[in-house]
XYZ file of C-alpha atoms in Angstrom:
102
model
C -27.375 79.864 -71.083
C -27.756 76.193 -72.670
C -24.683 76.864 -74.579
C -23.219 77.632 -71.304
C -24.290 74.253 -69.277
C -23.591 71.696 -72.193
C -19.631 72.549 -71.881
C -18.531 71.105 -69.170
C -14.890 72.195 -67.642
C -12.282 69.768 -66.025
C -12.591 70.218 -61.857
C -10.291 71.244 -59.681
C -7.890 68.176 -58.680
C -9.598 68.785 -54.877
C -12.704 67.604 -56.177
C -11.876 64.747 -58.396
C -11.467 62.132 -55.240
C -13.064 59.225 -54.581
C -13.158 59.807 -51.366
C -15.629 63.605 -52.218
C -17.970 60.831 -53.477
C -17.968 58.189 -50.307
C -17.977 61.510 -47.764
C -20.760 63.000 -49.646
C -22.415 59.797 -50.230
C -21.899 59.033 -46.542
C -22.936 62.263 -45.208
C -26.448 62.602 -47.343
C -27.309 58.783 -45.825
C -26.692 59.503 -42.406
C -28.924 62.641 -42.467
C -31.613 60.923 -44.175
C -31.604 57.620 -41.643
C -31.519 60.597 -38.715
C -34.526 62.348 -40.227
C -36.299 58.803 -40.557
C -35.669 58.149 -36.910
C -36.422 61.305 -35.881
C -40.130 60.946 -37.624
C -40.598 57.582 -35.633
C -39.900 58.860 -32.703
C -42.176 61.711 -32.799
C -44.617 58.362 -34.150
C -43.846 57.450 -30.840
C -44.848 59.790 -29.443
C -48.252 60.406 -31.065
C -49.001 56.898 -30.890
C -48.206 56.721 -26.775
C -51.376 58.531 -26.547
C -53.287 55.975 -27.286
C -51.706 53.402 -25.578
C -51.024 50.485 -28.055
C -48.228 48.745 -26.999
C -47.475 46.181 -29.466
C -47.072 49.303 -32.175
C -44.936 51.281 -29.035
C -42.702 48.865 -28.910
C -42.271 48.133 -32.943
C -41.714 52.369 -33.107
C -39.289 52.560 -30.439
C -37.471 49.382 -31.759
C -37.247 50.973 -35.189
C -36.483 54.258 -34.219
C -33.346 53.475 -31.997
C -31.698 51.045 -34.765
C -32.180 54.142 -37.387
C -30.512 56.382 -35.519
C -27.873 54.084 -34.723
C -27.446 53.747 -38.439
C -27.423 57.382 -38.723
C -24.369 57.936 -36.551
C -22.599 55.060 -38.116
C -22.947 56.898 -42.025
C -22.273 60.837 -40.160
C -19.492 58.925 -38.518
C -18.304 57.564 -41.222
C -18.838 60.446 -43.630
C -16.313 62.888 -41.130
C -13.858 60.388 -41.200
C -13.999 60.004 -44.880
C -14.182 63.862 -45.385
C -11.037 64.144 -43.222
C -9.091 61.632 -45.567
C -10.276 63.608 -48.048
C -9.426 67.256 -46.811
C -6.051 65.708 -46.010
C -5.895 64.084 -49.633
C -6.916 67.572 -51.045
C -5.250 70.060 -48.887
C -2.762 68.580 -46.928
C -4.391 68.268 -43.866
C -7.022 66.591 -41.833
C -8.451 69.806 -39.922
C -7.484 73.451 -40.798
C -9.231 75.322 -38.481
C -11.411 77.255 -41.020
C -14.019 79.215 -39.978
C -16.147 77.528 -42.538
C -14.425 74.519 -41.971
C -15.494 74.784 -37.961
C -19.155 75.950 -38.398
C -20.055 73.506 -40.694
């Protein structure tokens, strides 16, 4: 098995694009600046019970410009996949099934 994983093989011309790298890249920020808004909001929400409004108001603050960075990477990352899938394959959108669920 180490044999195995020090030779490395040439990839497939799909995923040898920059563009892989920035939609990936793009894709694994947006979900991580969602998850981090998502956690101050539910600090929010814990914190609203105990009424300190200076903190409230730093959360909510926080919270709203995260997830606004969020959907500007996930945006970001499906246009870039797109370019890629149409770099790749041809096309923007093929209707996949895997393509669609995902």
């Amino acid at each position: 098995l180490l044999t195995e994983i020090n030779q490395s093989t040439i990839l497939v011309p799909a995923l040898q694009s920059e563009w892989l790298i920035m939609h990936v890249s793009m894709m694994i920020l947006g979900y991580a600046a969602l998850l981090c808004g998502s956690l101050l909001s539910v600090a929010l929400l814990v914190i609203t019970f105990r009424k300190q409004a200076q903190l409230i108001q730093q959360l909510d603050y926080w919270s709203s410009r995260v997830i606004s960075l969020g959907f500007i990477f996930l945006t970001i990352g499906i246009l870039s996949g797109a370019v890629w899938a149409n770099e790749a394959w041809g096309s923007y959108w093929n209707w996949d099934p895997k393509e669609t669920w995902a």
